[in-house]
XYZ file of C-alpha atoms in Angstrom:
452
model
C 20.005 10.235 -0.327
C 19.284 6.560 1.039
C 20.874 5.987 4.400
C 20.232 2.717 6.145
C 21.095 1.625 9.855
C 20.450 -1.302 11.919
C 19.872 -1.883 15.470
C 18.085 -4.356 17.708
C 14.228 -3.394 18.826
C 12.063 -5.378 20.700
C 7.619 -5.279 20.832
C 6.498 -6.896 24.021
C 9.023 -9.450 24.113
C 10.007 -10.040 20.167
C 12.931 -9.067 18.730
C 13.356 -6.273 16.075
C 15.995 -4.857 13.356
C 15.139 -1.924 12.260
C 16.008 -0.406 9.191
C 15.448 3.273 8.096
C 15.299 4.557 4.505
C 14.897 8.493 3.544
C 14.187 10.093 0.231
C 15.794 12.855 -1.155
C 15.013 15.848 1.162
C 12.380 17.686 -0.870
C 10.128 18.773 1.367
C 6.908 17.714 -0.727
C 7.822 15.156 -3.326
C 9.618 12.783 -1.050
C 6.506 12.428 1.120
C 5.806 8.492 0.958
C 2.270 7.940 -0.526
C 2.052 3.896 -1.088
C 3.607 0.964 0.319
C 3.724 -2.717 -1.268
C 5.469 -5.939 -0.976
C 5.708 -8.233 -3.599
C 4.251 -11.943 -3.485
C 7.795 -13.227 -1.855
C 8.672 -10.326 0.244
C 11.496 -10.189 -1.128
C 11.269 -6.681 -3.087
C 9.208 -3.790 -1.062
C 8.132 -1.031 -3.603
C 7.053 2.664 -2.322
C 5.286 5.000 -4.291
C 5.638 9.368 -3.729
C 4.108 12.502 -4.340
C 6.902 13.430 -6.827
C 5.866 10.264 -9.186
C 8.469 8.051 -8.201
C 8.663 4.687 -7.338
C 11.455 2.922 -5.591
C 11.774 -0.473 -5.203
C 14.102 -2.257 -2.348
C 15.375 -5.544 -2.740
C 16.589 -8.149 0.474
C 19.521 -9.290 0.827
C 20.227 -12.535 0.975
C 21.432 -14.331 4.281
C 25.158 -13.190 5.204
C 27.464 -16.325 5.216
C 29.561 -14.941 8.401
C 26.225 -14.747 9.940
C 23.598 -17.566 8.955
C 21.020 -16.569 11.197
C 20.802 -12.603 10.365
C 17.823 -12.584 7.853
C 18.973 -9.693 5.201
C 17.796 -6.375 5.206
C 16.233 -3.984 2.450
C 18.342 -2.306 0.153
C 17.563 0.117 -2.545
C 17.387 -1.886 -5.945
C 16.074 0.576 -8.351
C 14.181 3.711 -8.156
C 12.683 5.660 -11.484
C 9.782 8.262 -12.770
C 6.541 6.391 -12.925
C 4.028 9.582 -13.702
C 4.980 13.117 -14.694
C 2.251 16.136 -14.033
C -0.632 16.241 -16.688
C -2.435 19.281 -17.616
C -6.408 18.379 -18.551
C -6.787 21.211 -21.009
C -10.641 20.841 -21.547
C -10.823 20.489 -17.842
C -8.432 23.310 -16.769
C -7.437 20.571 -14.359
C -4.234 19.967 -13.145
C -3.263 16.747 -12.575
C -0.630 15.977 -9.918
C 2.520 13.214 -10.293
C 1.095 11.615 -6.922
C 1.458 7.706 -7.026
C -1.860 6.836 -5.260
C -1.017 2.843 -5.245
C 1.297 0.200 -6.380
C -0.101 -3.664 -7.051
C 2.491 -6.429 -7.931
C 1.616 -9.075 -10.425
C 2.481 -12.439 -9.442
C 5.762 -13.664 -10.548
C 5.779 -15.218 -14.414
C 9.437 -15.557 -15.157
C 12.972 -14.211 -14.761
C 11.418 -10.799 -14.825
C 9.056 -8.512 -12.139
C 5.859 -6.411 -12.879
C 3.814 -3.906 -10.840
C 0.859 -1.370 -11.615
C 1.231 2.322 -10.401
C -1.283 4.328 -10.830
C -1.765 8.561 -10.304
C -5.155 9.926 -9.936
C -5.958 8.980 -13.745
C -3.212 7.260 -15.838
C -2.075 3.250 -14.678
C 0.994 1.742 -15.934
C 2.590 -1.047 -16.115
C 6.565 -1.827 -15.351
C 8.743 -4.793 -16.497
C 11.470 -4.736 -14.089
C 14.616 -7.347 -15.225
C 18.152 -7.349 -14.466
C 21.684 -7.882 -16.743
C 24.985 -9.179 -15.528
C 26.055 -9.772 -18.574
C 26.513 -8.173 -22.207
C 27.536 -9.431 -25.997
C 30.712 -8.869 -27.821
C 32.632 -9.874 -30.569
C 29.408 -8.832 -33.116
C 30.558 -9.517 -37.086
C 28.853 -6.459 -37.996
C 29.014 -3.636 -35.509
C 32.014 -2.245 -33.459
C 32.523 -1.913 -29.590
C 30.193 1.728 -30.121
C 27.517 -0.154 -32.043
C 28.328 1.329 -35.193
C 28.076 -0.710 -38.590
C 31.470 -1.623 -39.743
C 32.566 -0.822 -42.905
C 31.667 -4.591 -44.685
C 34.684 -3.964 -46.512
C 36.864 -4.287 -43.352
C 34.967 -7.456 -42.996
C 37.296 -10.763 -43.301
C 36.653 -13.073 -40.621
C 32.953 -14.273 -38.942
C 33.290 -14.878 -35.655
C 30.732 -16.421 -33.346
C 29.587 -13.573 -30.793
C 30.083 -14.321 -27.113
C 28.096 -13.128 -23.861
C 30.723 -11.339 -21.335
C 29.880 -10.921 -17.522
C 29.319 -7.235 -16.228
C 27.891 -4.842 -13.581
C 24.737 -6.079 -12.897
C 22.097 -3.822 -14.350
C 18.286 -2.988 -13.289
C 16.487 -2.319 -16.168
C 12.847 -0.691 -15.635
C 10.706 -0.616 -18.355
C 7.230 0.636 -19.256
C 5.060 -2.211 -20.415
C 1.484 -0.601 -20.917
C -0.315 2.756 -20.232
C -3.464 2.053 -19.817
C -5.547 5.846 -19.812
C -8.685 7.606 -20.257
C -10.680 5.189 -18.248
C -11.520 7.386 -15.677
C -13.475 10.399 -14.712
C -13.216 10.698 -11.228
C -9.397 10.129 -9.393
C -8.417 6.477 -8.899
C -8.195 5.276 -5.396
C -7.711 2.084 -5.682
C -6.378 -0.741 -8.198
C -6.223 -4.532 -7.853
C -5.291 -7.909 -9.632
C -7.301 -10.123 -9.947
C -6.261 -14.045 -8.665
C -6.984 -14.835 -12.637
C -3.632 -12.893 -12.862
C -5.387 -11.343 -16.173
C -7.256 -9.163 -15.256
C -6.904 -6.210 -13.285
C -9.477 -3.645 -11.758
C -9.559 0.546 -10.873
C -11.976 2.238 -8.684
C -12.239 5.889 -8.500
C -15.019 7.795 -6.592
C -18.052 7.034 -8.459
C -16.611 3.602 -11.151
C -15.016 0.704 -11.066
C -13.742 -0.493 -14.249
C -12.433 -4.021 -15.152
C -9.131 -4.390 -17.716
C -7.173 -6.843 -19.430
C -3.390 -6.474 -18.789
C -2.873 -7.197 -22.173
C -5.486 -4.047 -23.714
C -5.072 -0.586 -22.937
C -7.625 1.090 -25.390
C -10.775 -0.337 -23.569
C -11.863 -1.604 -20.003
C -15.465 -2.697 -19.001
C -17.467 -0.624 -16.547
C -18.843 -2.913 -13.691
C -19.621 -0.416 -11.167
C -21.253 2.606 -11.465
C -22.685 4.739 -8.827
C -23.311 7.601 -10.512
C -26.755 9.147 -10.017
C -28.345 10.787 -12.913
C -28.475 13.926 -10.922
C -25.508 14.772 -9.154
C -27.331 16.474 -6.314
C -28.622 13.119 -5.868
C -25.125 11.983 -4.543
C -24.913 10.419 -1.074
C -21.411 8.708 -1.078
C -18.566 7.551 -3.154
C -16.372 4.749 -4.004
C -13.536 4.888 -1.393
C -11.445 1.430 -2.198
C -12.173 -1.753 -3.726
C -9.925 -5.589 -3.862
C -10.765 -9.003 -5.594
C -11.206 -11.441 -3.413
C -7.418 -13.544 -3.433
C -8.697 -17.186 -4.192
C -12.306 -16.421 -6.512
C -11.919 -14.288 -9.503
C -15.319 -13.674 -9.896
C -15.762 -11.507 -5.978
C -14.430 -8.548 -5.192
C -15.697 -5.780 -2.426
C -16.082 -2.098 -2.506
C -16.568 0.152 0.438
C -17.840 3.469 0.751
C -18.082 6.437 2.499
C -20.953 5.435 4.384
C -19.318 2.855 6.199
C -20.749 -0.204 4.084
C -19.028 -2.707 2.213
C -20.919 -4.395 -1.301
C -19.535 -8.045 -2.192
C -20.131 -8.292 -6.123
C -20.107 -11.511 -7.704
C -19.043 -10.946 -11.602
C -21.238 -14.430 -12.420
C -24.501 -12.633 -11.960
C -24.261 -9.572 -14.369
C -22.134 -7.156 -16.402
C -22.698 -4.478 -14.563
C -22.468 -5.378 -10.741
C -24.838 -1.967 -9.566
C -26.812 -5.225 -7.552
C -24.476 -6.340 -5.271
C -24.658 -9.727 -3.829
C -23.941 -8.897 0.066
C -23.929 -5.995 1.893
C -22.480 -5.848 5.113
C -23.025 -2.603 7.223
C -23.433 -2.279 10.851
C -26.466 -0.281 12.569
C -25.248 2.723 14.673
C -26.040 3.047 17.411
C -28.386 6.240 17.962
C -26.969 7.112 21.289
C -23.650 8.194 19.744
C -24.984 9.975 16.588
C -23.029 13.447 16.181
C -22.643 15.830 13.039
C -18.965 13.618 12.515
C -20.875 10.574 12.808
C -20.674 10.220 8.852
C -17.060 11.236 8.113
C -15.358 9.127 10.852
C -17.708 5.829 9.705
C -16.008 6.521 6.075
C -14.433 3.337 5.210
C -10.839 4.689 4.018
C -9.160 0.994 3.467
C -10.374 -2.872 2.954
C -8.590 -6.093 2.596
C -9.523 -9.174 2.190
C -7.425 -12.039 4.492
C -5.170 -14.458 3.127
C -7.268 -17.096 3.673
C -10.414 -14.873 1.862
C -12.668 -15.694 4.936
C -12.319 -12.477 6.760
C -12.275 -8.557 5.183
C -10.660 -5.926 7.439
C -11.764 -2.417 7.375
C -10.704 0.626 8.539
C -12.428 4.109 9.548
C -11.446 6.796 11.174
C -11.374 5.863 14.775
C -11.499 1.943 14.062
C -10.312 -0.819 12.705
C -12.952 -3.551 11.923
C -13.009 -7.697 10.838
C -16.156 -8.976 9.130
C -16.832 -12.894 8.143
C -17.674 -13.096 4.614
C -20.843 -15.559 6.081
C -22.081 -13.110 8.758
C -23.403 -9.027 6.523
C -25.241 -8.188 9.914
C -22.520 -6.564 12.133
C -18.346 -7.425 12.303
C -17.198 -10.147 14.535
C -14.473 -8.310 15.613
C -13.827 -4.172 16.217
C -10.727 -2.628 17.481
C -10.263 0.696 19.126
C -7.646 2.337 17.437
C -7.493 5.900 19.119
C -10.716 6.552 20.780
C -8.883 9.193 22.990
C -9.517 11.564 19.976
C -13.221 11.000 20.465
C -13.567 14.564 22.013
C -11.123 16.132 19.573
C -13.192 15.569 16.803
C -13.918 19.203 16.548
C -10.542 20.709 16.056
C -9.428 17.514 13.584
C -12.025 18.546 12.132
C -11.221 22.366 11.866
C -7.623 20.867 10.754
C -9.239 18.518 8.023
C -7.092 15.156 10.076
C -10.404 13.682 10.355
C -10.602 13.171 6.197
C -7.061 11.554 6.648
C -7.218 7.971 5.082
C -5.310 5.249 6.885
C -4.672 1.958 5.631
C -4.763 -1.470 7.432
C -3.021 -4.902 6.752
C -3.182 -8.934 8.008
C -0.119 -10.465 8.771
C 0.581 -13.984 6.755
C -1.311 -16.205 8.809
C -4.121 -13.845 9.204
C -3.911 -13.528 13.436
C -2.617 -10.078 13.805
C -3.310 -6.359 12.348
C -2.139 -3.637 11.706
C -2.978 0.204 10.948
C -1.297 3.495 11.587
C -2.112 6.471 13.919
C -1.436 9.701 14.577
C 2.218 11.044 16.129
C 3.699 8.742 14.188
C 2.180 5.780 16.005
C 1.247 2.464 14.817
C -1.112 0.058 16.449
C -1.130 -4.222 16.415
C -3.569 -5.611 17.228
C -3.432 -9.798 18.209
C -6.840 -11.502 17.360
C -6.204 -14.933 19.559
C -4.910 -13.177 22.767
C -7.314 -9.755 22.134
C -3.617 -8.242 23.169
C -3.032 -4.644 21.419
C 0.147 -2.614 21.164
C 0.985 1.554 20.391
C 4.506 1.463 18.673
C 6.644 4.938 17.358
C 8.153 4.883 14.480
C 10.498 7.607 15.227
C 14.744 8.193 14.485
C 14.942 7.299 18.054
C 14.875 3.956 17.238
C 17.752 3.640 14.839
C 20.412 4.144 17.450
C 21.986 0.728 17.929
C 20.655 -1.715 20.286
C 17.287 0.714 20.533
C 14.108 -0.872 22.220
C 11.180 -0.146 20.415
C 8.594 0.437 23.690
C 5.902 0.075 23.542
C 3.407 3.736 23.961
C 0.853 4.464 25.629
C -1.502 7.568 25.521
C -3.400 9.231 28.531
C -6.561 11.274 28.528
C -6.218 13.420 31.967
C -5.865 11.925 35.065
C -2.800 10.027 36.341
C 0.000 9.570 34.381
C 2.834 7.788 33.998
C 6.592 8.334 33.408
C 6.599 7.462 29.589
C 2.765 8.290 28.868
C 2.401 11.041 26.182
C -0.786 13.268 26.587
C -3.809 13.317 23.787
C -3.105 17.286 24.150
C 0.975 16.766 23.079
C 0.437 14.697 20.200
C 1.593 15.554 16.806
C -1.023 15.362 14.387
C 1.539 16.392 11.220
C 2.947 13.007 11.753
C 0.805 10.754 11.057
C 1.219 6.853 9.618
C -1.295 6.057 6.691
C 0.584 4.037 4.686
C 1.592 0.184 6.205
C 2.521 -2.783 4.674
C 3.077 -6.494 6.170
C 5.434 -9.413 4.534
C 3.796 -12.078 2.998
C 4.742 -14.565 4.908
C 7.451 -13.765 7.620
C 6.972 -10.612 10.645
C 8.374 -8.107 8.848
C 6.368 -4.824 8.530
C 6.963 -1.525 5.895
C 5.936 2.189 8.007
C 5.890 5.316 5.644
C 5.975 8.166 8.164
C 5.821 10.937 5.862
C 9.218 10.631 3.967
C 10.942 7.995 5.674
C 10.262 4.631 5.221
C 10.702 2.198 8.692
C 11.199 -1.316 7.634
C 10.862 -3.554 11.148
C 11.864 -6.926 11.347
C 11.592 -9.720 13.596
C 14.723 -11.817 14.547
C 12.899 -14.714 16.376
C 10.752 -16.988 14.114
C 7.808 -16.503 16.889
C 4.476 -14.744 16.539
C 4.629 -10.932 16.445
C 1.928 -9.597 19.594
């Protein structure tokens, strides 16, 4: 079922509609495991653990209202990946849709990669409003005619109908990896295309699905030799030549594709020294890079870990220039996330269009913004609460002992079952995608001003 309802919201003093979306109530497949918006904004596809992908559309501007900017609606959902058994593996492999990537606009039509833990594919995605008749040959059904009954031509004619979303599968492109893709991206050459998975990252051609070239690979010739993976990877959005991996170390390798086939040398490597005095046995896990993006401008990269969220200059590998708290209250519950495995949860992170403001999701279905010109940050709930009309989305705050005020939640009363991984930012205008588990929370800003 797809419900939608709107109400005003406001963060700190700008104006919000919200929008809410659920899946079909399976308690499993629904859960929303990818979030994307196209180059416009104007189509927002989601990805879930049952394999499907469904794409929402915006409506355009209402006439009897000029100044309400449309809101999402569903435009077309379908089965991207079905469960795989590897028989010479005995491995099952699951229907999850680990990430979505649009390809930038060529024509009439629309095209995205989704891709499961092994198998990417690609989707033509076109519409029809309209449908021939009048053919010499067939009947209304399609059938051949009798060419006996045949004893007129006439000249066939295109008659308007429903419109129609047609999804299509373009290219499967399989077998390239070992390990389980984590991450795919296009490349600004909008040719090529690449995959990571824990160990490889492999380079294709959109247009050839029987090979792709390996240009990472991490693999040690003895596996006991293994000190960290692969954990996401992005070509740079202007130079088709860099892209960036991180890894579970906390370090992030620029590769320049000029220099060699096989980019094993990276070209920069920006990591920052910890700092001795707060070394613990988590020290490791929460410095596990679990998302990177690179800003629209391609100056900047923004990372996440566990407890942070992190901005490096492309110019300066020493240390980042910026780094944002995004929960240290669970410092001292790293213990029991631990026992719970929350602390190998991976959340994502995303720039807004001009590149001044992030974003990245929390625990309790929280999500934190945080303003890089005013340092200002904000807690925000995505929550049902806030569809009831005229809601005000207030900001949160959370309180570690002491004093506490009226609308304060404790560290001790949060939910760590609802948690926001997956977020997504438009293009180009303040409107931002939340997946809390299986509902999707589109919020969107009424007044053209900066979002803080």
């Amino acid at each position: 079922d797809e419900g939608q309802g709107g109400s005003d919201a406001r963060v700190t003093g700008a104006e919000l509609r919200f929008c809410k979306h659920r899946l079909e109530s399976n308690p499993r497949a629904d859960i929303i495991s990818t979030v994307e918006f196209n180059h416009t904004g104007e189509l927002l596809a989601t990805g879930d653990k049952g394999g499907r992908v469904v794409i929402f559309q915006r409506e355009p501007e209402s006439k009897n209202a000029p100044h309400s900017q449309g809101e999402y609606d569903v435009y077309s959902t379908f089965q991207s990946h079905e469960p795989e058994f590897d028989y010479l593996k005995s491995l099952e492999i699951e229907e999850k849709i680990n990430k979505i990537k649009w390809l930038p606009q060529q024509n009439a039509a629309h095209s995205l990669l989704s891709t499961n833990d092994k198998t990417i594919k690609l989707w033509k995605i076109t519409e029809r409003d309209k449908r021939p008749e009048g053919y010499n040959l067939k009947d209304e059904e399609g059938k051949l005619k009798d060419l006996s009954t045949v004893t007129s031509l006439q000249v066939p004619v295109l008659k308007p109908m429903d419109l129609m979303v047609e999804v299509s599968p373009r290219r499967i492109f399989a077998n390239g990896h070992t390990y389980h893709i984590n991450s795919i991206s296009v490349n600004s050459d909008c040719e090529t295309y690449m995959s990571a998975d824990d160990l490889r990252i492999n380079l294709w051609h959109l247009a050839i699905t029987d090979r792709s070239f390996n240009i990472v690979d991490i693999k040690p010739a003895n596996m006991e030799d293994l000190t960290e993976v692969i954990t996401a990877s992005e070509f740079h959005p202007h130079h088709c030549n860099l892209f960036v991996y991180s890894s579970s170390k906390g370090s992030l390798r620029l590769c320049d594709m000029r220099a060699a086939a096989l980019c094993d040398k990276h070209s920069k490597l920006f990591e920052e020294p910890e700092d001795p005095s707060n070394r613990s046995f988590f020290s490791e896990i929460i410095s596990s890079v679990s998302d990177v993006k690179f800003s629209h401008s391609g100056r900047y990269m923004l990372t996440r870990d566990y407890l942070t969220v992190k901005v490096w200059d492309l110019n300066m590998e020493a240390r980042p220039i910026e780094t944002y708290q995004v929960h240290d209250y669970l410092r001292s519950k790293l213990c029991s996330l631990y026992e719970n495995d929350c602390i190998f949860d991976k959340f994502e992170c995303a720039w807004n269009g001009s590149d001044s403001v992030i974003m990245t999701g929390a625990y309790n279905n929280f999500f934190r913004m945080f303003d890089r010109n005013t340092k200002r940050d904000v807690t925000l709930e995505a929550s049902r609460e806030s569809s009831k009309p005229r809601a005000v989305l207030k900001p949160r705050r959370v309180c570690v002992g002491g004093k506490r005020r009226r609308d304060d939640i404790s560290v001790d009363s949060l939910d760590f079952t609802k948690k926001i991984l997956h977020t997504a930012w438009h293009p180009a205008e303040n409107i931002i995608a939340i997946a809390a588990t299986n509902n999707l929370y589109i919020f969107q800003d009424k007044v053209n001003s900066e979002m803080h």
